[in-house]
Coordinates of C-alpha atoms and ligand atoms in Angstrom, one line a residue:
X1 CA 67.5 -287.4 -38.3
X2 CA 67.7 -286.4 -35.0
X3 CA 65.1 -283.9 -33.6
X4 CA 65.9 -280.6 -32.1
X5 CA 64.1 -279.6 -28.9
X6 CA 64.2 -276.4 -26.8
X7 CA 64.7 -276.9 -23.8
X8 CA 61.4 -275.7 -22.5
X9 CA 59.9 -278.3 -24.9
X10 CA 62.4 -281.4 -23.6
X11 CA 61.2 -280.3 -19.9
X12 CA 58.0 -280.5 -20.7
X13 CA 57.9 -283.7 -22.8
X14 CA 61.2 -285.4 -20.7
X15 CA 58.8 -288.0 -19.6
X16 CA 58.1 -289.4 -22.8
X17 CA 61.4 -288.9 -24.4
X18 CA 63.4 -290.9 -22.1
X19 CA 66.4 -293.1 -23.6
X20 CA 66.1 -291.4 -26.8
X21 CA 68.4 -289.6 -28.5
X22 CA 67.8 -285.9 -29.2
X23 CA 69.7 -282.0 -30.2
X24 CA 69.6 -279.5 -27.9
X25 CA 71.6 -275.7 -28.6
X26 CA 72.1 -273.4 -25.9
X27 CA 74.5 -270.9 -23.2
X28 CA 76.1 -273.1 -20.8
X29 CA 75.8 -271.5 -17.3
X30 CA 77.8 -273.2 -15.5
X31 CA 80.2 -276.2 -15.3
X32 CA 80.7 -278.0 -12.4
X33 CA 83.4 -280.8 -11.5
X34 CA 84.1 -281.3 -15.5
X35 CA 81.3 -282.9 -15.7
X36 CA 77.7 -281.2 -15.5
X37 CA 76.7 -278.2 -17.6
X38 CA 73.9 -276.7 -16.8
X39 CA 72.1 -275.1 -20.0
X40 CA 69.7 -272.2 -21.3
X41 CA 68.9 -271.4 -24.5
X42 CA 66.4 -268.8 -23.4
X43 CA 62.6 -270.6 -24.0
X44 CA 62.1 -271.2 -20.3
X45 CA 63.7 -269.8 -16.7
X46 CA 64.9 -273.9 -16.2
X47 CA 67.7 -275.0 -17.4
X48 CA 68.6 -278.6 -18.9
X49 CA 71.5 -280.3 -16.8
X50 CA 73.7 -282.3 -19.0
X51 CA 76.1 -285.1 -18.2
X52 CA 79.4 -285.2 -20.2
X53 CA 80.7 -288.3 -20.7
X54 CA 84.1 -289.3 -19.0
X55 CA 86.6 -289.4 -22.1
X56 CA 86.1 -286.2 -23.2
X57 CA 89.8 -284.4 -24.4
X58 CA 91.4 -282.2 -22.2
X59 CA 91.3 -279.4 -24.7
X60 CA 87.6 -279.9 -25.6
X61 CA 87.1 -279.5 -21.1
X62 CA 89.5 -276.3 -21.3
X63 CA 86.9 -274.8 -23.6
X64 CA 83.7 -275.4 -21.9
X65 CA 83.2 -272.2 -20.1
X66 CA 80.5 -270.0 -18.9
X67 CA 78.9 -268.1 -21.6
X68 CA 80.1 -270.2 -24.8
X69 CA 77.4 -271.4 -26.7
X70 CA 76.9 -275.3 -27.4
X71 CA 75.7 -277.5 -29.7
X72 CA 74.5 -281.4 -28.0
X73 CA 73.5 -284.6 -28.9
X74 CA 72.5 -286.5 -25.7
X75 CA 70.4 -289.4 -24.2
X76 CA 67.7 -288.2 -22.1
X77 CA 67.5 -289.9 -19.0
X78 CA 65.9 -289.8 -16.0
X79 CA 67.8 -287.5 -13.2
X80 CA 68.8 -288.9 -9.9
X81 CA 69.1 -285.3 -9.0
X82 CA 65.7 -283.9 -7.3
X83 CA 66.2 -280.7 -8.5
X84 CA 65.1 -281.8 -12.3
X85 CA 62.8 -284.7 -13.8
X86 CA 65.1 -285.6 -16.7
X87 CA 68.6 -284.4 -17.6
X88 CA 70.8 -285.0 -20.9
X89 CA 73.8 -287.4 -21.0
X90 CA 76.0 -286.4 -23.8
X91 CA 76.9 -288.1 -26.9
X92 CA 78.5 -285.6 -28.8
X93 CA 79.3 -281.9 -28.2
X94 CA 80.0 -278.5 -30.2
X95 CA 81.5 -275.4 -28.9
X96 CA 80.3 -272.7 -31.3
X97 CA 82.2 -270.3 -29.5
X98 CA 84.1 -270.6 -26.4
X99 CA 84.1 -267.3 -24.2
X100 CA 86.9 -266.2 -22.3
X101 CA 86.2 -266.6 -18.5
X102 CA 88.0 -262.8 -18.1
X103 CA 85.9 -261.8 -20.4
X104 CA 83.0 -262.7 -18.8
X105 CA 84.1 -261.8 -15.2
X106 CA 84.2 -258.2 -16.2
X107 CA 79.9 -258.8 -17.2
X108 CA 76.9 -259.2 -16.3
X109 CA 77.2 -262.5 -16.8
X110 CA 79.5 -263.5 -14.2
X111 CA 77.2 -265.4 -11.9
X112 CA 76.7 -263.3 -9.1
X113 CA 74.4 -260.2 -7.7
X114 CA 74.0 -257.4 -10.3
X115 CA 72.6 -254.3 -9.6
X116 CA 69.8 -253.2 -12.1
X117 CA 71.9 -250.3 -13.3
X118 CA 74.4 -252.3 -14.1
X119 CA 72.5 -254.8 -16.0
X120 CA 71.5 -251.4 -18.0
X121 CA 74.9 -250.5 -18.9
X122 CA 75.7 -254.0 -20.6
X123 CA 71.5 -254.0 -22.3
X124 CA 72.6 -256.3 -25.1
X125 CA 73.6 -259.0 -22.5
X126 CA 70.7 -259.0 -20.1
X127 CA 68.7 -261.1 -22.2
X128 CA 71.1 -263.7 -20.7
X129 CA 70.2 -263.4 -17.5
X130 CA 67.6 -265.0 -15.6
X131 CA 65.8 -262.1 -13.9
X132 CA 65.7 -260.1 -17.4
X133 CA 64.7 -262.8 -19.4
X134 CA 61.3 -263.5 -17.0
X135 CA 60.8 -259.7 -17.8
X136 CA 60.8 -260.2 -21.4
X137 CA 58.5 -263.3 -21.7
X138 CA 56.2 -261.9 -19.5
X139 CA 56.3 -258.5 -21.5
X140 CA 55.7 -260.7 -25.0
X141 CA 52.4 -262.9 -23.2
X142 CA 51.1 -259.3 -21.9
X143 CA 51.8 -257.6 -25.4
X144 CA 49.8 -261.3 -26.8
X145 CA 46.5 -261.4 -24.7
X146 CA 45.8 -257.7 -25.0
X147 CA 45.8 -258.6 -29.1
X148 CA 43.4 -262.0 -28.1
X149 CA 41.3 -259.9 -25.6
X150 CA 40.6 -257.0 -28.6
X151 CA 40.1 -259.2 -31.3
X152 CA 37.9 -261.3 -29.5
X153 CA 36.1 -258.8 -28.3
X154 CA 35.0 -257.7 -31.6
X155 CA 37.8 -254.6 -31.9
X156 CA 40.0 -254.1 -34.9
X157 CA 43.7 -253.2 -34.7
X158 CA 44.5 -249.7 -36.2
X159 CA 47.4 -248.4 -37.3
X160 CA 48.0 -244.8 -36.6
X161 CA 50.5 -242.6 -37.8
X162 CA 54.0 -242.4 -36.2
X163 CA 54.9 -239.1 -38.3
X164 CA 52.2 -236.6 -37.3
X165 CA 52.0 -232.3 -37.5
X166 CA 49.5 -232.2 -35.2
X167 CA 51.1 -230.6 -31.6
X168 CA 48.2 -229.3 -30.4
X169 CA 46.8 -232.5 -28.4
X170 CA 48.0 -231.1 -25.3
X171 CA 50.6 -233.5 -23.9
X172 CA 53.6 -232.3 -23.0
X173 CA 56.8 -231.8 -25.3
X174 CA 57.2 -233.6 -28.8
X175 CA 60.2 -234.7 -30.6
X176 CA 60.4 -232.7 -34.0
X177 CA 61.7 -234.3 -37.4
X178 CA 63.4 -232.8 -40.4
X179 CA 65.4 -233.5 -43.3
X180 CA 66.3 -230.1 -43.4
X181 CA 69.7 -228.6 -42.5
X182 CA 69.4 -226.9 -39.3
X183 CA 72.3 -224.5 -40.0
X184 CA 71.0 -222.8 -42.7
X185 CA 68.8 -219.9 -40.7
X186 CA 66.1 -219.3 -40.6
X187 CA 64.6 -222.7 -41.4
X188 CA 61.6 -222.7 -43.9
X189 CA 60.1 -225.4 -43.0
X190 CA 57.6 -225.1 -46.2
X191 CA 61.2 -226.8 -48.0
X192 CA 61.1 -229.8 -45.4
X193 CA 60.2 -233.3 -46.5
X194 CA 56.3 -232.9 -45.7
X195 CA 55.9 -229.3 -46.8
X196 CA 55.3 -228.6 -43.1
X197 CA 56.6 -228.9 -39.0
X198 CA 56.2 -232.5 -38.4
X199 CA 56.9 -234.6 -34.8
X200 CA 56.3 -238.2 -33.6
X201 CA 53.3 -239.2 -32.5
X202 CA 52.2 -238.5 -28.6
X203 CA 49.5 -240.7 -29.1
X204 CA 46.9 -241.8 -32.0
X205 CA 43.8 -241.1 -30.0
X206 CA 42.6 -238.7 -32.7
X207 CA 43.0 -240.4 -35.8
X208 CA 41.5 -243.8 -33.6
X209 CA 38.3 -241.4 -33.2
X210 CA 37.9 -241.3 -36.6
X211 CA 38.3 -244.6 -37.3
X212 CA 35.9 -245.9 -34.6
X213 CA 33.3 -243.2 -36.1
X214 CA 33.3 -245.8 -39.0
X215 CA 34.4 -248.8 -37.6
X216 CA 32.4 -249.2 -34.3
X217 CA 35.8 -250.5 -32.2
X218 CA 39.0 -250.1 -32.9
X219 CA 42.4 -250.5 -31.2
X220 CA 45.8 -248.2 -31.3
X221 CA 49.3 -250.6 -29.9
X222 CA 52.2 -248.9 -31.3
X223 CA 55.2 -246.4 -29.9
X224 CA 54.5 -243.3 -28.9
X225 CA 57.5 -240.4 -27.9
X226 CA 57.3 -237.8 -25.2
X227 CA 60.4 -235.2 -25.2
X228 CA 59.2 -234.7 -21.3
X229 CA 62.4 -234.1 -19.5
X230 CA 60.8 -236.4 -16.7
X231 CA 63.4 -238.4 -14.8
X232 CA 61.4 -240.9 -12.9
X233 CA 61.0 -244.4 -12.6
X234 CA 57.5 -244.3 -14.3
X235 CA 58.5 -242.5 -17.2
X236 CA 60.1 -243.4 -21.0
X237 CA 60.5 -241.1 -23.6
X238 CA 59.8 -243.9 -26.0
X239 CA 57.4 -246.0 -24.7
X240 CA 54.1 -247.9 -25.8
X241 CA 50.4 -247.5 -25.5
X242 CA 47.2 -249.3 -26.5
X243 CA 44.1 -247.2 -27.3
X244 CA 41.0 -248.8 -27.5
X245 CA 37.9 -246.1 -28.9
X246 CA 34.6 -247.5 -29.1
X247 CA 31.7 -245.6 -30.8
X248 CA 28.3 -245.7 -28.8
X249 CA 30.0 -246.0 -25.6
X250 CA 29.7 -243.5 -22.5
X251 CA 32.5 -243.1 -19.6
X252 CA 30.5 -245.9 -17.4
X253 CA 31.2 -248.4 -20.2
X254 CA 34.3 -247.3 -20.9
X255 CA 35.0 -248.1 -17.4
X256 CA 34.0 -251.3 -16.9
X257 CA 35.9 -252.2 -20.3
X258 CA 39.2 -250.6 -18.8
X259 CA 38.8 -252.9 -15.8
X260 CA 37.5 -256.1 -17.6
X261 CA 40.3 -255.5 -19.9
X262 CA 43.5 -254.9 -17.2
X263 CA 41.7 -258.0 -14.9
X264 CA 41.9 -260.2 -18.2
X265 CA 45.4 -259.2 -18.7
X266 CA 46.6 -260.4 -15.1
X267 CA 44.7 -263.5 -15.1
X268 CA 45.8 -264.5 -18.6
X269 CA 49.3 -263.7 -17.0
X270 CA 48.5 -265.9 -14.0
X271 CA 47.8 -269.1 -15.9
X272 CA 50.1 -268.6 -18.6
X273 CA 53.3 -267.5 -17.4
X274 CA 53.7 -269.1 -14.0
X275 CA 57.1 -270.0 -13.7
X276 CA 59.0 -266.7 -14.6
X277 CA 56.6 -264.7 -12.3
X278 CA 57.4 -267.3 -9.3
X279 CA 60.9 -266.3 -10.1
X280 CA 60.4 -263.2 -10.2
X281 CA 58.3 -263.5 -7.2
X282 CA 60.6 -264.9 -5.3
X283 CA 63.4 -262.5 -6.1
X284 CA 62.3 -259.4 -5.5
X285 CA 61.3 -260.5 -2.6
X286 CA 64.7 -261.1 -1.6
X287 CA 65.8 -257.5 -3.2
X288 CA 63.3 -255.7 -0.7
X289 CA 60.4 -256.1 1.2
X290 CA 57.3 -255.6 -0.7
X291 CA 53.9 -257.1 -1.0
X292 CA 54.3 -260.3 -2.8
X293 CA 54.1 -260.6 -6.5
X294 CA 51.8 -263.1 -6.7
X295 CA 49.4 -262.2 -3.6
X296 CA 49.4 -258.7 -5.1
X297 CA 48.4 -260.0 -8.4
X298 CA 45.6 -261.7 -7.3
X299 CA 44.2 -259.1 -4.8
X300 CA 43.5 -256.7 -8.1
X301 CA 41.2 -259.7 -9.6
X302 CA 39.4 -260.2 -6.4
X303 CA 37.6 -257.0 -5.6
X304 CA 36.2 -254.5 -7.8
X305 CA 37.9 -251.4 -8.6
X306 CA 36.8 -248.1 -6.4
X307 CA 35.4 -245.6 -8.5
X308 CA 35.0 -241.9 -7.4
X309 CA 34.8 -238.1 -8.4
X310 CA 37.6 -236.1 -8.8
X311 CA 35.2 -234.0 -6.1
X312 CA 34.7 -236.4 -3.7
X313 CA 38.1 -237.1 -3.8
X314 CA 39.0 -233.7 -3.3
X315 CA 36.2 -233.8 -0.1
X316 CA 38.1 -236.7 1.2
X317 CA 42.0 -235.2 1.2
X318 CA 40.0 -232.0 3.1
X319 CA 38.0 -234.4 5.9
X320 CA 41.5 -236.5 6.2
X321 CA 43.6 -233.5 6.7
X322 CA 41.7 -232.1 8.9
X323 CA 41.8 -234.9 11.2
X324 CA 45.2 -235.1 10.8
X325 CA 45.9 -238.3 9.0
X326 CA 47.7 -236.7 6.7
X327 CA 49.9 -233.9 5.8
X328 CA 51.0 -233.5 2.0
X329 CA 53.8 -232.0 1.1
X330 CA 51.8 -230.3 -1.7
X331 CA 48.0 -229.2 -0.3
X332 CA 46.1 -229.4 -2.7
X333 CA 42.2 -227.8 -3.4
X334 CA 39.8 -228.4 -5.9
X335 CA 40.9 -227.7 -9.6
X336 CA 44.7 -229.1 -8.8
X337 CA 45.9 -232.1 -10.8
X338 CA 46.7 -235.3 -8.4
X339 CA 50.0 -235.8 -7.8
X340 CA 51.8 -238.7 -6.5
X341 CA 51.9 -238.4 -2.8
X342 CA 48.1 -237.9 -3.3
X343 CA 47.6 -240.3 -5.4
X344 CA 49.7 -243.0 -3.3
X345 CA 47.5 -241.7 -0.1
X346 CA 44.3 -242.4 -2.1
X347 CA 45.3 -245.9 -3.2
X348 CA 47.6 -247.5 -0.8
X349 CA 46.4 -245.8 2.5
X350 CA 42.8 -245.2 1.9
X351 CA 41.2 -247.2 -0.4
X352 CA 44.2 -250.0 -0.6
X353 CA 42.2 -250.9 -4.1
X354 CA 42.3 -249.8 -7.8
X355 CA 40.7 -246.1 -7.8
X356 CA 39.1 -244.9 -10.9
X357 CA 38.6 -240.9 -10.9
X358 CA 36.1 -239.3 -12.9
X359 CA 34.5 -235.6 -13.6
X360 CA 37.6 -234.2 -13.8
X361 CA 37.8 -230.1 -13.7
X362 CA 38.0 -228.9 -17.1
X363 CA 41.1 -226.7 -17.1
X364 CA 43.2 -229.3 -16.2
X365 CA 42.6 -231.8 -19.1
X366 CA 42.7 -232.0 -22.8
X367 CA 40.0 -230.2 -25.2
X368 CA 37.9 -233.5 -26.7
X369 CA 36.8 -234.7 -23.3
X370 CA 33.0 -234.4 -23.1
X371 CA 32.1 -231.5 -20.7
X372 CA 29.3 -232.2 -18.0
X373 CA 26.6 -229.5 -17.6
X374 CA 27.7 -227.6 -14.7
X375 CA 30.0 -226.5 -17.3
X376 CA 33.6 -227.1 -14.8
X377 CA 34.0 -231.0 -15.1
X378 CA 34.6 -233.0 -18.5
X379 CA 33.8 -236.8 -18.5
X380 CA 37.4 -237.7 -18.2
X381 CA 38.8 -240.9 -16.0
X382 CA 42.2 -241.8 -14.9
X383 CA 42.7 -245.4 -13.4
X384 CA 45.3 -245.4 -10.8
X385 CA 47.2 -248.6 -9.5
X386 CA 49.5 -249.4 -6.4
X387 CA 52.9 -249.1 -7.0
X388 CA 52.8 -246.9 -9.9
X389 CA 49.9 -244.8 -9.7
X390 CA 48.1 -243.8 -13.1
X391 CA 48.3 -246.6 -15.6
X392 CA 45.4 -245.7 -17.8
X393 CA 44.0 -242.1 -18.6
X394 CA 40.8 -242.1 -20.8
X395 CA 37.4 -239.7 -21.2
X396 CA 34.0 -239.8 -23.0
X397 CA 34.6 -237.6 -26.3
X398 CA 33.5 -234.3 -26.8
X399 CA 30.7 -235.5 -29.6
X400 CA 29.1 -232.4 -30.2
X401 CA 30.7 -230.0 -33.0
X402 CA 30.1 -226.6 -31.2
X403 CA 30.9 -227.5 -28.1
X404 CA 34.1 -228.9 -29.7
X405 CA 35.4 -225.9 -31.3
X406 CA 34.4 -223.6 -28.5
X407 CA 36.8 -226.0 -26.6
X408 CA 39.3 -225.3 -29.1
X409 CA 39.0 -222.3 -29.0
X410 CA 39.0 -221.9 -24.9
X411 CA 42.3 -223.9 -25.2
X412 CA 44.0 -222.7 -28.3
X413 CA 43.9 -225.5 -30.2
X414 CA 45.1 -224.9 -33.7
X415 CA 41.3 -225.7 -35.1
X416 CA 42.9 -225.2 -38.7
X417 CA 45.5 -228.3 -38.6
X418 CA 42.7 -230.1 -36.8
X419 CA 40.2 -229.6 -39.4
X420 CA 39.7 -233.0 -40.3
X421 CA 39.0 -234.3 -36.1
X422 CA 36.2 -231.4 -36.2
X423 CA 34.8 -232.6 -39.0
X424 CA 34.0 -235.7 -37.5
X425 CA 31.4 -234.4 -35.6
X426 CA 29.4 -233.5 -38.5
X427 CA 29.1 -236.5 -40.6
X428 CA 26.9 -238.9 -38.3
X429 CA 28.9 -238.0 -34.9
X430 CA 27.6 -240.0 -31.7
X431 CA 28.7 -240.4 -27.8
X432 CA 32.0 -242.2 -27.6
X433 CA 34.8 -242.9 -25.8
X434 CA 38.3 -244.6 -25.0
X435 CA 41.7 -244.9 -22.6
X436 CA 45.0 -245.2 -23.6
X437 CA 47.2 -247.7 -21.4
X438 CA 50.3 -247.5 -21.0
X439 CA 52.0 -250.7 -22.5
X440 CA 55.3 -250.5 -20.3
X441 CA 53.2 -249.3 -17.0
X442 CA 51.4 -252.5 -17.1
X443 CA 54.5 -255.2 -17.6
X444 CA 56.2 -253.2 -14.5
X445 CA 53.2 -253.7 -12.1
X446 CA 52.7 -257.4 -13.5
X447 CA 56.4 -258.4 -13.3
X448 CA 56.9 -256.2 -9.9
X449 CA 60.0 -254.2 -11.3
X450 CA 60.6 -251.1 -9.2
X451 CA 62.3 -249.1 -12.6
X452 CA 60.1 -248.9 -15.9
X453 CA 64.0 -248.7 -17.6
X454 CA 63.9 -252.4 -16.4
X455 CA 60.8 -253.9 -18.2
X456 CA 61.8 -252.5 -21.7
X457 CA 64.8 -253.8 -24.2
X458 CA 66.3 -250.3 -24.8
X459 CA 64.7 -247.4 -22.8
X460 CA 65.6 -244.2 -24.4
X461 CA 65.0 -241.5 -21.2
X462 CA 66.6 -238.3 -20.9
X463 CA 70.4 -238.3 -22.2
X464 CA 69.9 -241.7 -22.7
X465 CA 69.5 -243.0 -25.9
X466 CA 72.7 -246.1 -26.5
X467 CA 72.0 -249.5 -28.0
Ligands
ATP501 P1 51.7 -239.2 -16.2 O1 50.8 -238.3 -15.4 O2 52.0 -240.5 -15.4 O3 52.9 -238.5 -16.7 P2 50.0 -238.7 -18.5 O4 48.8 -238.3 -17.8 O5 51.0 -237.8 -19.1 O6 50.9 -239.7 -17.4 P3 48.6 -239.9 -20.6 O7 48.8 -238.9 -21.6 O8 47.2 -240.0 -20.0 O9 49.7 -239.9 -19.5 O10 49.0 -241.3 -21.3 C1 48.2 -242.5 -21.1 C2 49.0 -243.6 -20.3 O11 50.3 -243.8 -20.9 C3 49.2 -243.2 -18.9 O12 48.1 -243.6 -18.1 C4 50.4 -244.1 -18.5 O13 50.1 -245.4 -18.3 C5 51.2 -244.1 -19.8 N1 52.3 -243.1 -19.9 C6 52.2 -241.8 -19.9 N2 53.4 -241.2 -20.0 C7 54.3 -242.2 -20.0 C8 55.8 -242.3 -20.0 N3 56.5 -241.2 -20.1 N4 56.4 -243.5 -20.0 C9 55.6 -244.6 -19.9 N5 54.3 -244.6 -19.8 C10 53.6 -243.5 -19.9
MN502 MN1 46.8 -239.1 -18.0

């Protein structure tokens, strides 16, 4: 029997394979002279030269083309080349399928500069192509630590609902679902599948509250769909989120777990997936002229995050406008949301580090964040990053049960459909708290891609939903 390697194992154990005889299966992606393919099956940004041997038939050369998938049994010897430690010299090849070079002209695949849309519009090839298939390795080691970090942290994975009726959590616009014939008006929706209205999930904070109110720690990762008509290159309408909750935790903690977690992720990143983000490193750095990936990367482990007030913040914009450092487009006073331009000011101008904001004004968040006692802030935080601005948005819980529904009540939340979240707070409720991260956000900063459409196999965004 001859063994089959991938080719990210055969680079890595070429050393002590040499002169033996071995199966390799991949996408030739290029051919040069009739004589050396070069070869990726996907495992690994390297590819495995090969060395046909001379009498190969004319017909089997014709064939051999870039794109067609191979089947070889070589020799592995050591390459004279410098580029590679060991390369393949071939016994006996396969063509599973030869591809038409025309074909492949018209693609993606044709070796030369792509532009990112266009590797959009052919999706179900870019996992072909180097810069893409970095992204997706990368994205599976991220989606992999944040599991080991969790569960060796003493958290257990949740489950939450995709299929929810709840529309009342106050984030943005949700995506209904029916069985029901919309042309038959008016639509009674006590007929529909559930008996009721029902959308998919925003987010699984609330049920994770419950279950950390029994559990101690638990941990949301699952889809979560916003039908936010927001065009930007930050924003999914299907996307991904992790939600840690932790009972017997206040904001501080849940801090320093936000930034022990995110620093964890991009060190684990670091030491595990060097090659594709030295790739990648290299470029995007040809593609335009921002801060190395790598140096960037690093920087975030090195210092500790800044964390501030939403009113000192607010104190800060006032002093720096008034000395005329900056202008914003939109001015903006106390009991205004951040937006971007601000946020960008506060994290790459003035602080050039990580800022966590706290004690946010009350009217401008949602209803179960825990409200301080000048009675205007709730313990809410928001953890904004370079590049992309806020990648994690988390609060202390409102714990107490009539402070809760008078909250409800102020914000007209349906208390009846939420009966079960109120309850909660009256069977052994206690301080806690939690963040939801956004899944995508993350692998875009780590991998430095400047589109979040660009870090995900098939982004569904507005009028977009093919593949
Ligand atoms: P933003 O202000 O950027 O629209 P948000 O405040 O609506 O975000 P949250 O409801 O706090 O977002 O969601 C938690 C996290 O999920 C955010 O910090 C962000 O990382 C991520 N996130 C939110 N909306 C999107 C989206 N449309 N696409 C991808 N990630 C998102
Ligand atoms: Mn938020």
């Amino acid at each position: 029997m001859i063994r089959k390697y991938s080719i990210k194992e055969l680079l890595n154990k070429g050393k002590f394979l040499i002169d033996q005889k071995v199966l390799v299966e991949g996408w030739i992606r290029s051919f040069r002279y009739s004589i050396f393919i070069i070869l990726n099956d996907g495992s690994t940004i390297n590819n495995l030269q090969i060395i046909l041997s001379k009498k190969l038939d004319k017909k089997i050369i014709k064939k051999i083309t870039i794109g067609s998938s191979i089947r070889v049994i070589g020799i592995v010897k050591k390459s004279i080349g410098k580029k590679q430690y060991i390369e393949l010299k071939s016994l006996d090849i396969i063509i599973y399928e030869s591809v038409d070079p025309e074909i492949i002209q018209k693609s993606i695949l044709q070796p030369k500069k792509h532009s990112f849309e266009k590797l959009r519009e052919q999706a179900h090839l870019r996992f072909k192509t180097n810069i893409f298939s970095c992204v997706m390795r990368i994205r599976h080691h991220i989606a992999f630590c944040i599991h080991k970090y969790f569960h060796e942290h003493g958290f257990f994975y949740l489950h939450t609902p995709i299929i929810t009726t709840s529309n009342c959590e106050g984030v943005g616009r949700m995506f209904q679902i029916t069985t029901m014939n919309l042309k038959n008006q008016p639509i009674d929706y006590t007929k529909d599948f559930f008996k009721c209205k029902t959308y998919l999930s925003v987010s699984g904070q609330l049920e994770a509250e419950t279950a950390s109110l029994g559990l101690g720690k638990v941990y949301t990762f699952g889809p979560v769909f916003r039908a936010e008509n927001s065009n930007t290159s930050r924003h999914l309408s299907e996307f991904w989120m992790i939600e840690p909750e932790i009972a017997f935790y206040h904001l501080d903690e849940n801090i320093n777990l936000a930034e022990n977690f995110i620093k964890f992720v991009i060190k684990y990143i670091l030491e595990n997936s060097m090659e594709d983000l030295t790739f990648l490193d290299q470029r995007l750095e040809k593609c335009s002229k921002k801060n190395r990936l790598l140096e960037k990367l690093e920087l975030i482990l090195k210092f500790p995050f800044k964390r501030i007030s939403y009113t000192e913040v607010i104190k800060i914009f006032d002093q720096e406008e008034k000395k005329k450092n900056i202008k914003f487009l939109h001015p903006i006073v106390w009991g205004m949301d951040l937006q971007s331009e601000h946020e960008q000011y506060l994290v790459d101008k003035y602080f050039k580090t990580p800022v966590v904001i706290f004690d946010y004004p009350c009217n401008i968040k949602a209803f179960y964040m825990r409200m301080n006692n000048d009675g205007k802030t709730v313990r809410a935080m928001d953890i904004l990053f370079p590049e992309i601005g806020e990648i994690i948005g988390g609060s202390q819980r409102e714990e107490r049960y009539d402070i809760l529904l008078q909250r409800m009540k102020d914000t007209n939340t349906d208390k009846k459909k939420l009966w079960w979240y109120l309850d909660t707070r009256r069977f052994g409720s206690v301080p806690h708290s939690g963040f939801g991260l956004g899944f995508d956000r993350i692998v875009q900063f780590i991998t430095g891609m400047n589109n979040i459409r660009d870090v995900i196999p098939f982004p569904r965004t507005p009028n977009n939903a093919e593949f």
